Short mmCIF file of C-alpha atoms and ligand atoms in Angstrom, two decimals:
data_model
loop_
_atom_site.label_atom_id
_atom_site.label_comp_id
_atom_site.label_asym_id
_atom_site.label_seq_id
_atom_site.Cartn_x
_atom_site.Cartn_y
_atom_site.Cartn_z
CA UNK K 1 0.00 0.00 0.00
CA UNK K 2 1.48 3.44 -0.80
CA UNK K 3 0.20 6.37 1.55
CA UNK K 4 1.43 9.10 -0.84
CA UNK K 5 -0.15 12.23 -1.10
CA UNK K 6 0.12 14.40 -4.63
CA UNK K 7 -1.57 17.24 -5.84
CA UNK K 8 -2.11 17.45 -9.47
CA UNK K 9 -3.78 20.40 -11.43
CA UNK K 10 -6.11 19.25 -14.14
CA UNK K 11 -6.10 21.14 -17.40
CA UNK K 12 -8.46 19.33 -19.32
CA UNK K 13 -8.80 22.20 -22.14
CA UNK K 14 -11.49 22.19 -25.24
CA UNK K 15 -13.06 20.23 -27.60
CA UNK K 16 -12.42 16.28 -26.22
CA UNK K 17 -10.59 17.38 -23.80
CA UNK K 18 -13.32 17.48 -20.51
CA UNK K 19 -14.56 14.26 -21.96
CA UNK K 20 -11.48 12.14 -21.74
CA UNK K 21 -10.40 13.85 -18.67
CA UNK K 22 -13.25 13.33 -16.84
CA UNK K 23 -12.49 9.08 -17.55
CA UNK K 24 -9.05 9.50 -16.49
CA UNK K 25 -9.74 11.11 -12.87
CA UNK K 26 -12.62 8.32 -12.98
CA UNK K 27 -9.84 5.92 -13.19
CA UNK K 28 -6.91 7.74 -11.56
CA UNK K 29 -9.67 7.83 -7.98
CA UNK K 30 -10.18 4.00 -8.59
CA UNK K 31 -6.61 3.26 -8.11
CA UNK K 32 -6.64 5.35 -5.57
CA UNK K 33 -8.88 3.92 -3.83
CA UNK K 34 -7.45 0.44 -4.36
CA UNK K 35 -3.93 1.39 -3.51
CA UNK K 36 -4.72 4.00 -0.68
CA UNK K 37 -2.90 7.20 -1.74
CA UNK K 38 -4.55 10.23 -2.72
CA UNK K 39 -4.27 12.42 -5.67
CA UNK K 40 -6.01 16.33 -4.60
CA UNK K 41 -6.84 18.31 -7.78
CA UNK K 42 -6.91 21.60 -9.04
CA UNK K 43 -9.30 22.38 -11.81
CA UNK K 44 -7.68 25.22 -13.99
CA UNK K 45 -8.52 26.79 -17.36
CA UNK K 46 -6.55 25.97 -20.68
CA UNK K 47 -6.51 27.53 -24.14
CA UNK K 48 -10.08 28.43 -25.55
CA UNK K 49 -11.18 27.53 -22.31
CA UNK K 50 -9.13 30.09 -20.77
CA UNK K 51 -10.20 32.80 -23.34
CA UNK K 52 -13.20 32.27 -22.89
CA UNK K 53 -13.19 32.17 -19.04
CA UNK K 54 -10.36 34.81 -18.15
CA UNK K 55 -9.76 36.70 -21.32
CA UNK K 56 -6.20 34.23 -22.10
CA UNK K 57 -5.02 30.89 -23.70
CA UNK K 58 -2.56 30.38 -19.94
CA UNK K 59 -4.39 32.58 -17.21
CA UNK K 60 -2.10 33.45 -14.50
CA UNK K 61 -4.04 31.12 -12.07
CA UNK K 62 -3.49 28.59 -14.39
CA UNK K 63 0.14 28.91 -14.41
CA UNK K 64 0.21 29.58 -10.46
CA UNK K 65 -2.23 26.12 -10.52
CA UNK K 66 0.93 24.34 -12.40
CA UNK K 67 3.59 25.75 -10.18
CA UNK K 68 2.03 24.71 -7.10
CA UNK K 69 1.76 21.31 -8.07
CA UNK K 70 3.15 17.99 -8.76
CA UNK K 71 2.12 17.74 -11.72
CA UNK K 72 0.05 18.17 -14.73
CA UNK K 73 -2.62 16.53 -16.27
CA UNK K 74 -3.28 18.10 -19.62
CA UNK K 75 -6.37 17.16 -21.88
CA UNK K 76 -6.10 18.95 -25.46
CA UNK K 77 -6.67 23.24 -26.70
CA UNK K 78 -7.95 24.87 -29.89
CA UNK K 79 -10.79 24.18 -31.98
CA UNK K 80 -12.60 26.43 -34.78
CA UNK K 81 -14.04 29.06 -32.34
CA UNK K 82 -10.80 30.55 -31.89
CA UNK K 83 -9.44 30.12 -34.93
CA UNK K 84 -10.02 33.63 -36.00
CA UNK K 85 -7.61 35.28 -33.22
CA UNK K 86 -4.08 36.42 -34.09
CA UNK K 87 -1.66 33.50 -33.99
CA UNK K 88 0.19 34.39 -30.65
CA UNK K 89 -3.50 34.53 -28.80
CA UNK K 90 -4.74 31.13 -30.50
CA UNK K 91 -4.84 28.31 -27.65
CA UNK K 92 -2.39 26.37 -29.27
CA UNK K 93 0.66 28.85 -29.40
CA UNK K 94 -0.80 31.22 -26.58
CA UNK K 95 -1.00 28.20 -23.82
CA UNK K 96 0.94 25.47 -25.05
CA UNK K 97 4.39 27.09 -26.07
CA UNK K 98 4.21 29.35 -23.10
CA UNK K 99 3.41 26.56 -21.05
CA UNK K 100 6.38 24.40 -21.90
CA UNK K 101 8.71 27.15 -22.04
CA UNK K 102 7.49 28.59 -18.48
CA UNK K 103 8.22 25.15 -16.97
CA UNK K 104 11.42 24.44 -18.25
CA UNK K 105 9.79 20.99 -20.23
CA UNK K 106 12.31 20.42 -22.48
CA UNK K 107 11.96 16.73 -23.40
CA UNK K 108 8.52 15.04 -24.58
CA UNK K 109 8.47 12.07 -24.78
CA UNK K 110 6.07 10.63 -27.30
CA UNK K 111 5.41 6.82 -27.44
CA UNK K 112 4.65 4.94 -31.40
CA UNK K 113 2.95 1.96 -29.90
CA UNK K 114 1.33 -0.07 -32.09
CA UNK K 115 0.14 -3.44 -30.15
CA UNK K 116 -0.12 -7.00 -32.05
CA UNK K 117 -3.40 -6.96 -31.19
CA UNK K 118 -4.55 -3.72 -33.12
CA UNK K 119 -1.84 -4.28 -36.27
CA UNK K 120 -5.65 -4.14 -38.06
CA UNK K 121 -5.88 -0.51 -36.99
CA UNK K 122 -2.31 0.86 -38.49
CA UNK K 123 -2.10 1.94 -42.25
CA UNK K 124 0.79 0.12 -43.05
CA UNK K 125 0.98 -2.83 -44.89
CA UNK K 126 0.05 -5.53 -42.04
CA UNK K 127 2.75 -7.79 -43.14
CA UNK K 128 5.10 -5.55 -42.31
CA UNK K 129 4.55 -4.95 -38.60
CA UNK K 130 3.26 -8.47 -37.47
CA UNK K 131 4.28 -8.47 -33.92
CA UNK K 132 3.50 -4.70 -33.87
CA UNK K 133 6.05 -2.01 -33.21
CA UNK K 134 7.01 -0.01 -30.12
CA UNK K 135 8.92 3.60 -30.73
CA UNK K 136 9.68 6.18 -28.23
CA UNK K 137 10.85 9.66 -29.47
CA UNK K 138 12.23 11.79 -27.50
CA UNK K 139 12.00 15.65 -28.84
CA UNK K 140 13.37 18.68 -27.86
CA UNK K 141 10.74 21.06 -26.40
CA UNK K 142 11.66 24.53 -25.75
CA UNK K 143 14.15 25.19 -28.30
CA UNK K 144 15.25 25.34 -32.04
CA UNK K 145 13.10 26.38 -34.90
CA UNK K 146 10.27 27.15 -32.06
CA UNK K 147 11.77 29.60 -30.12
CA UNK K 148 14.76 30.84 -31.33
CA UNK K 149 14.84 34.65 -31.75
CA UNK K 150 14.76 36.75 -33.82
CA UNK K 151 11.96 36.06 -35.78
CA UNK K 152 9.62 38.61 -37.44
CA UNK K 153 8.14 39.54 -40.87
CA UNK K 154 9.03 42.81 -42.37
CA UNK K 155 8.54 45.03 -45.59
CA UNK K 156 11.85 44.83 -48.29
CA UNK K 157 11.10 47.58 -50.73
CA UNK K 158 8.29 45.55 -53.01
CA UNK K 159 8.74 42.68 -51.35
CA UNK K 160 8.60 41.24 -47.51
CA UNK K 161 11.17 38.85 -45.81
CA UNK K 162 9.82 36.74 -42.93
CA UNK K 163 12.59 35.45 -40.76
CA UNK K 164 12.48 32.37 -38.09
CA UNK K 165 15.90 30.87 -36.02
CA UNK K 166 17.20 28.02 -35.81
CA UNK K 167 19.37 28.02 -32.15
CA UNK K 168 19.99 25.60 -29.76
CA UNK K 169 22.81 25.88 -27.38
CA UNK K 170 24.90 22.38 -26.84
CA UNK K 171 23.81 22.06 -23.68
CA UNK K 172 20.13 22.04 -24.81
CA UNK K 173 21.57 18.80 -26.93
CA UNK K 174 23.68 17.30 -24.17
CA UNK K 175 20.42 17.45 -21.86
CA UNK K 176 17.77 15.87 -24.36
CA UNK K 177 20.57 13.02 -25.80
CA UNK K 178 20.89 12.14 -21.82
CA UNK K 179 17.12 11.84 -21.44
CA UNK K 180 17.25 9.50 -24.73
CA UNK K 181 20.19 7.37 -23.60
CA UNK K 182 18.56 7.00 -20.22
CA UNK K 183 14.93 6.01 -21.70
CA UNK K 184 16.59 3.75 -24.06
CA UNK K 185 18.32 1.66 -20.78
CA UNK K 186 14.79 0.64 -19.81
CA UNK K 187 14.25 -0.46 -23.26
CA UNK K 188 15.88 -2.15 -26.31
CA UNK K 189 19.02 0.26 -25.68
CA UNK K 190 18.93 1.28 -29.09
CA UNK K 191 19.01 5.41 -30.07
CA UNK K 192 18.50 6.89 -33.67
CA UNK K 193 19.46 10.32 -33.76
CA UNK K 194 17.68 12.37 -36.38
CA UNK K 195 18.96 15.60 -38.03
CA UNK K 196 20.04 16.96 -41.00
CA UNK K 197 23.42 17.31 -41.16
CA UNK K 198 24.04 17.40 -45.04
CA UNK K 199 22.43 20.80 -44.91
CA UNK K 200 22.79 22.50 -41.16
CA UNK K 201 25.17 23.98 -38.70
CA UNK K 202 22.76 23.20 -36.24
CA UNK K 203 22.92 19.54 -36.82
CA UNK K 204 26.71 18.93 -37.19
CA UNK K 205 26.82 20.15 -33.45
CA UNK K 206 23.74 17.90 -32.91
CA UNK K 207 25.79 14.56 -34.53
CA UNK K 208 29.07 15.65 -32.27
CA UNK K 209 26.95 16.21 -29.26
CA UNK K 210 25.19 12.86 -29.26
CA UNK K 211 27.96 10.80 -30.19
CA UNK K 212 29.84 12.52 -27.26
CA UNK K 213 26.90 12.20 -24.79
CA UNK K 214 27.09 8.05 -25.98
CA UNK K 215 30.38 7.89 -24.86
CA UNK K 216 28.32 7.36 -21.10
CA UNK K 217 26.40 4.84 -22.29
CA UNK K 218 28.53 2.28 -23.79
CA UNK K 219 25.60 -0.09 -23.65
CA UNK K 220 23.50 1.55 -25.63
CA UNK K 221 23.53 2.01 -29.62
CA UNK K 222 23.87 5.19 -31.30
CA UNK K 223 22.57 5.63 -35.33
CA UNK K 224 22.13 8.64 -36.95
CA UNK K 225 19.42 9.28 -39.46
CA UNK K 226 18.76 11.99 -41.69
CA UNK K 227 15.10 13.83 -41.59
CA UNK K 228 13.88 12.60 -44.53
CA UNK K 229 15.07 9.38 -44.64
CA UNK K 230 13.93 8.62 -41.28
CA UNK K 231 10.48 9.80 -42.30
CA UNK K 232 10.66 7.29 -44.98
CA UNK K 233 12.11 4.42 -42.39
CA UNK K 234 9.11 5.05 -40.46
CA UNK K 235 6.77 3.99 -42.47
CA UNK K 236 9.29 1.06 -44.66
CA UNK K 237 10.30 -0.97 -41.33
CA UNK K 238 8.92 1.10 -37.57
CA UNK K 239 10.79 -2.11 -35.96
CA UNK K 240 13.96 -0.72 -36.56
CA UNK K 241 13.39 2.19 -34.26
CA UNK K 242 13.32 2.23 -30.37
CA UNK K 243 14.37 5.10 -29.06
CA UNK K 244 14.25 8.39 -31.68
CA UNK K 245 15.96 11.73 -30.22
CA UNK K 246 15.72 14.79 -32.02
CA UNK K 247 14.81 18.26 -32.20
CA UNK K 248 11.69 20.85 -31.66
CA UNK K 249 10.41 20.79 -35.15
CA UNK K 250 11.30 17.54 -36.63
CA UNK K 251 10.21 15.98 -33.50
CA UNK K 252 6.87 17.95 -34.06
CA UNK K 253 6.32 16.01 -37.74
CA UNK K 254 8.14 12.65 -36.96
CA UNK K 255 5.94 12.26 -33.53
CA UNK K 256 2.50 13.04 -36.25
CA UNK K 257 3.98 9.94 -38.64
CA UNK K 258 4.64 7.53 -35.60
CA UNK K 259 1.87 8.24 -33.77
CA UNK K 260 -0.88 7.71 -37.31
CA UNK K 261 1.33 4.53 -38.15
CA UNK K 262 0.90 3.14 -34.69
CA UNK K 263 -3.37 2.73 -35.83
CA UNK K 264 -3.90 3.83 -32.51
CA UNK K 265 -3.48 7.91 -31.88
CA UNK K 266 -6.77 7.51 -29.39
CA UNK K 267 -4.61 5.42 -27.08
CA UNK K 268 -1.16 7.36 -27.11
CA UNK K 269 0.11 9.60 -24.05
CA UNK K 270 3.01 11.63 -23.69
CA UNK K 271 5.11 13.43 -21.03
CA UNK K 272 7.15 16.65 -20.66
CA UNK K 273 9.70 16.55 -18.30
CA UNK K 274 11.96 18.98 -17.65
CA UNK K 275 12.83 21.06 -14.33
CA UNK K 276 10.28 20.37 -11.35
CA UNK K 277 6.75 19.77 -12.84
CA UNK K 278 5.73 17.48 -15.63
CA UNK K 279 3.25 17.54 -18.07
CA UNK K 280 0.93 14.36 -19.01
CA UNK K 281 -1.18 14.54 -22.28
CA UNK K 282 -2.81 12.66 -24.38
CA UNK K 283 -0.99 13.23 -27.99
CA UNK K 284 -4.82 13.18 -30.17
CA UNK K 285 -5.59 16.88 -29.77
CA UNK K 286 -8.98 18.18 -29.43
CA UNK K 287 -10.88 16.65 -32.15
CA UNK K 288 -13.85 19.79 -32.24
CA UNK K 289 -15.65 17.38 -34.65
CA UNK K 290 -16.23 14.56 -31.79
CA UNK K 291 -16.58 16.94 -29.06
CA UNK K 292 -19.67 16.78 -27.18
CA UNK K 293 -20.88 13.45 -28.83
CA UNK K 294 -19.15 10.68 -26.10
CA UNK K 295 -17.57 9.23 -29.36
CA UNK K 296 -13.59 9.86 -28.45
CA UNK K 297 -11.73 7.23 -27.36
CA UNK K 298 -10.17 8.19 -23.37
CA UNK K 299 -7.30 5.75 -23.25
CA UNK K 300 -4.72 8.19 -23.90
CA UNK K 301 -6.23 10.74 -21.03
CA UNK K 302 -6.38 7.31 -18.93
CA UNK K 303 -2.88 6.14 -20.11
CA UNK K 304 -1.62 9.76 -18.85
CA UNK K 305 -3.01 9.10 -15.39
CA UNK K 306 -0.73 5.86 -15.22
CA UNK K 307 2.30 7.85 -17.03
CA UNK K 308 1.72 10.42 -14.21
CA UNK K 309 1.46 7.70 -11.12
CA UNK K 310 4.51 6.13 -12.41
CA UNK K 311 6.24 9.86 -12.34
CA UNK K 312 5.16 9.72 -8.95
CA UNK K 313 7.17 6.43 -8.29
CA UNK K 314 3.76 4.50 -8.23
CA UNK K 315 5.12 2.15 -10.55
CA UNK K 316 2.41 -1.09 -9.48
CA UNK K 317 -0.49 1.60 -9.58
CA UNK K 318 -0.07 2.63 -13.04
CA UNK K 319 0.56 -0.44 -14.10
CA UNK K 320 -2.86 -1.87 -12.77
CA UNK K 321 -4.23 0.71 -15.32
CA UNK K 322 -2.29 -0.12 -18.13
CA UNK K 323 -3.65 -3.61 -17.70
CA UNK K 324 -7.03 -2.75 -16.97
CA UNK K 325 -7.03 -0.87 -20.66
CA UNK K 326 -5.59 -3.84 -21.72
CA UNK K 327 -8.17 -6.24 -20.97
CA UNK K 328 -10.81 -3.86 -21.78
CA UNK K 329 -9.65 -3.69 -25.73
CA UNK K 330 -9.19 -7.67 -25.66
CA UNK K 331 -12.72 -7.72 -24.23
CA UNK K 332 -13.98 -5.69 -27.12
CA UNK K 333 -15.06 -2.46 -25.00
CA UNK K 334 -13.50 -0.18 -27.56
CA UNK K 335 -14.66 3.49 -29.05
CA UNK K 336 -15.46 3.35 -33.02
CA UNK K 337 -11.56 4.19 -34.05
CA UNK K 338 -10.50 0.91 -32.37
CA UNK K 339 -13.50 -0.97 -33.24
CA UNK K 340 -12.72 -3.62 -35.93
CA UNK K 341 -15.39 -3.13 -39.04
CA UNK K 342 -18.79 -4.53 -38.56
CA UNK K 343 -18.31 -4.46 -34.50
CA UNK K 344 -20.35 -2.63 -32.02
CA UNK K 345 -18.10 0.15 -30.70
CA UNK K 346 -18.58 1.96 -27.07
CA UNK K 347 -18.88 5.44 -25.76
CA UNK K 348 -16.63 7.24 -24.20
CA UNK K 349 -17.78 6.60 -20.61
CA UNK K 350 -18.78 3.68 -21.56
CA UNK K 351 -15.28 2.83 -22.10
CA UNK K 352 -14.13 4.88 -18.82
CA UNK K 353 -16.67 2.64 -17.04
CA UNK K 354 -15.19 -0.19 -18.30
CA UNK K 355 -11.55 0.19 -17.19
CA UNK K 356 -12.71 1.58 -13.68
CA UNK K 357 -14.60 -1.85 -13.12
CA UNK K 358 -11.57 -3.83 -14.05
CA UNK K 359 -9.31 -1.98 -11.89
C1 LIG Q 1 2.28 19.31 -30.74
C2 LIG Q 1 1.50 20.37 -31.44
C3 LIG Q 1 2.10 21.71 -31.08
C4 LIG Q 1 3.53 21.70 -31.54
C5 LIG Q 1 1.36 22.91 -31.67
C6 LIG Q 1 -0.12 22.85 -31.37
C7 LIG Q 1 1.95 24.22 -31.22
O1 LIG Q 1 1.48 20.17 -32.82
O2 LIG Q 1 2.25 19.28 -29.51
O3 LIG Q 1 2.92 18.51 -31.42
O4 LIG Q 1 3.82 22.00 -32.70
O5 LIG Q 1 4.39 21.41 -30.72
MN1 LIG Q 2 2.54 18.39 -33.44
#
């Protein structure tokens, strides 16, 4: 029995968002209750949410909700209604950038998980991912192509320039390849470093830096992959990945292609890590289209609960809910994107319900 107590704030955001949230603190109580710690909460705005609440995508109580926590769980911003705003206010770049950069959460990590028993779900060709495929990539959050200053648009006589930075600073790369090499311990100790170093200054210093950062784990495998060819290796053979390290912006379209491949974006979490809080999300993003219809699948908001008790060191705990999902999907209790064709699919509580009974 643990007798932990935590304190969690509980951004659950627009769109899906409230719905999957609301199945993952069903959940997250039921271990609770089962193991005997407790989890308090504070409920704080997020991104449209927040606009339309307090006037901003991150409200200052939001952020002072974050800081005096443990942790965050995070459900998913943005959706049509504020589409119209200037860029900077939009939920997307006015909470989540800020967010990360505010809390120093500099590595995501971003699971490809495709089981064996939903190869059925996954675009690719079925033969080539028969046992399924398990990724991890590990990208660089608060720096690069992101953040890097300057950047602004400007007139040029008849024309206009528009100008964005590349920067990282090596110890922005010694810190994320460490995160990597360390994930990849607990794994198949295998890293693929992606970059493109036929073409950038950025990602010769990349190369150097994780091949000098591997010189502390001896045990571990270091490849290097360009961009675009990696892209293309995702989708040719995912087994040939396990670990994936690389930076803000290709992590941003590489994490996209390994989560679609993996047939099962509904059920994929991630965490930000950085300084002293973390960040647990779900990696599906609002979905405005499903929003209100208890359609949306809440394993990844449930699957964030367990990636957040395991933060906590409540390693049994989350794994009782990883196992509980488990079951649930080989029982059939699945929302319509998991449901094979011709099979009834469930609702979202429905689903929540589900895993809660089996914990
Ligand atoms: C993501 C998202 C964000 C990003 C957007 C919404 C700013 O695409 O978390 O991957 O580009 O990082
Ligand atoms: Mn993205």
């Amino acid at each position: 029995m643990s007798e932990h107590h935590h304190h969690i704030a509980v951004l659950a955001g627009d769109g899906i968002g409230p719905e999957v949230m609301a199945q993952a603190l069903k959940v997250l109580d039921a271990v609770s209750g089962k193991f005997g710690f407790t989890v308090s909460r504070k409920v704080a705005f997020v991104g449209g949410a927040g606009i339309d609440h307090c006037g901003k995508a991150l409200p200052e109580e939001t952020i002072r909700a974050c800081e005096e926590a443990d942790a965050v769980l995070f459900g998913s911003v943005g959706g049509p209604k504020w589409e119209h705003l200037p860029a900077n206010e939009q939920p997307e770049r006015g909470a989540l950038l800020p967010l990360r950069k505010h809390f120093g959460l500099y590595a995501n990590l971003r699971p490809g998980v495709c089981l064996p028993a939903l190869t059925h779900a996954s675009p690719i060709k079925n033969e080539l991912i028969e046992g399924g495929f398990d990724i991890l990539c590990v990208r660089e959050l608060t720096g690069g192509l992101y953040f890097g200053q300057p950047r602004f648009r400007e007139r040029e006589g008849d024309d206009e320039v528009v100008v964005d930075t590349m920067r990282y600073h090596k110890s922005e790369m010694v810190r994320i390849a460490k995160v990597a090499f360390e994930a990849a311990r607990g794994r198949r100790k295998r890293v693929t470093s992606v970059d493109k170093a036929n073409v950038l200054t950025n990602s010769l210093l990349w190369r150097e830096t994780m091949i000098e950062v591997s010189k502390d784990y001896p045990d571990v495998e270091l490849l290097h992959m360009y961009v675009d060819n990696a892209a293309m290796q995702l989708v040719r053979n995912p087994n040939q990945f396990d670990v994936i390290v690389t930076s803000n912006m290709f992590g941003d379209i590489l994490t996209d292609e390994a989560s679609v491949i993996s047939g099962s974006l509904g059920m994929l979490s991630s965490a930000s890590v950085g300084a002293e809080v973390a960040l647990f999300e779900p990696i599906h993003g609002s979905y405005p289209q499903a929003a209100g219809k208890n359609i949306a699948n809440p394993m990844a908001a449930i699957l964030s609960g367990a990636l957040l008790l395991e933060h906590f060191g409540l390693k049994e705990e989350a794994e009782t809910i990883r196992q509980a999902v488990d079951h649930t999907i080989r029982d059939g209790f699945v929302t319509e994107d998991l449901a094979r064709p011709g099979e009834r699919s469930c609702t979202t509580t429905e689903v929540g319900d589900r895993i809660r009974a089996r914990i």
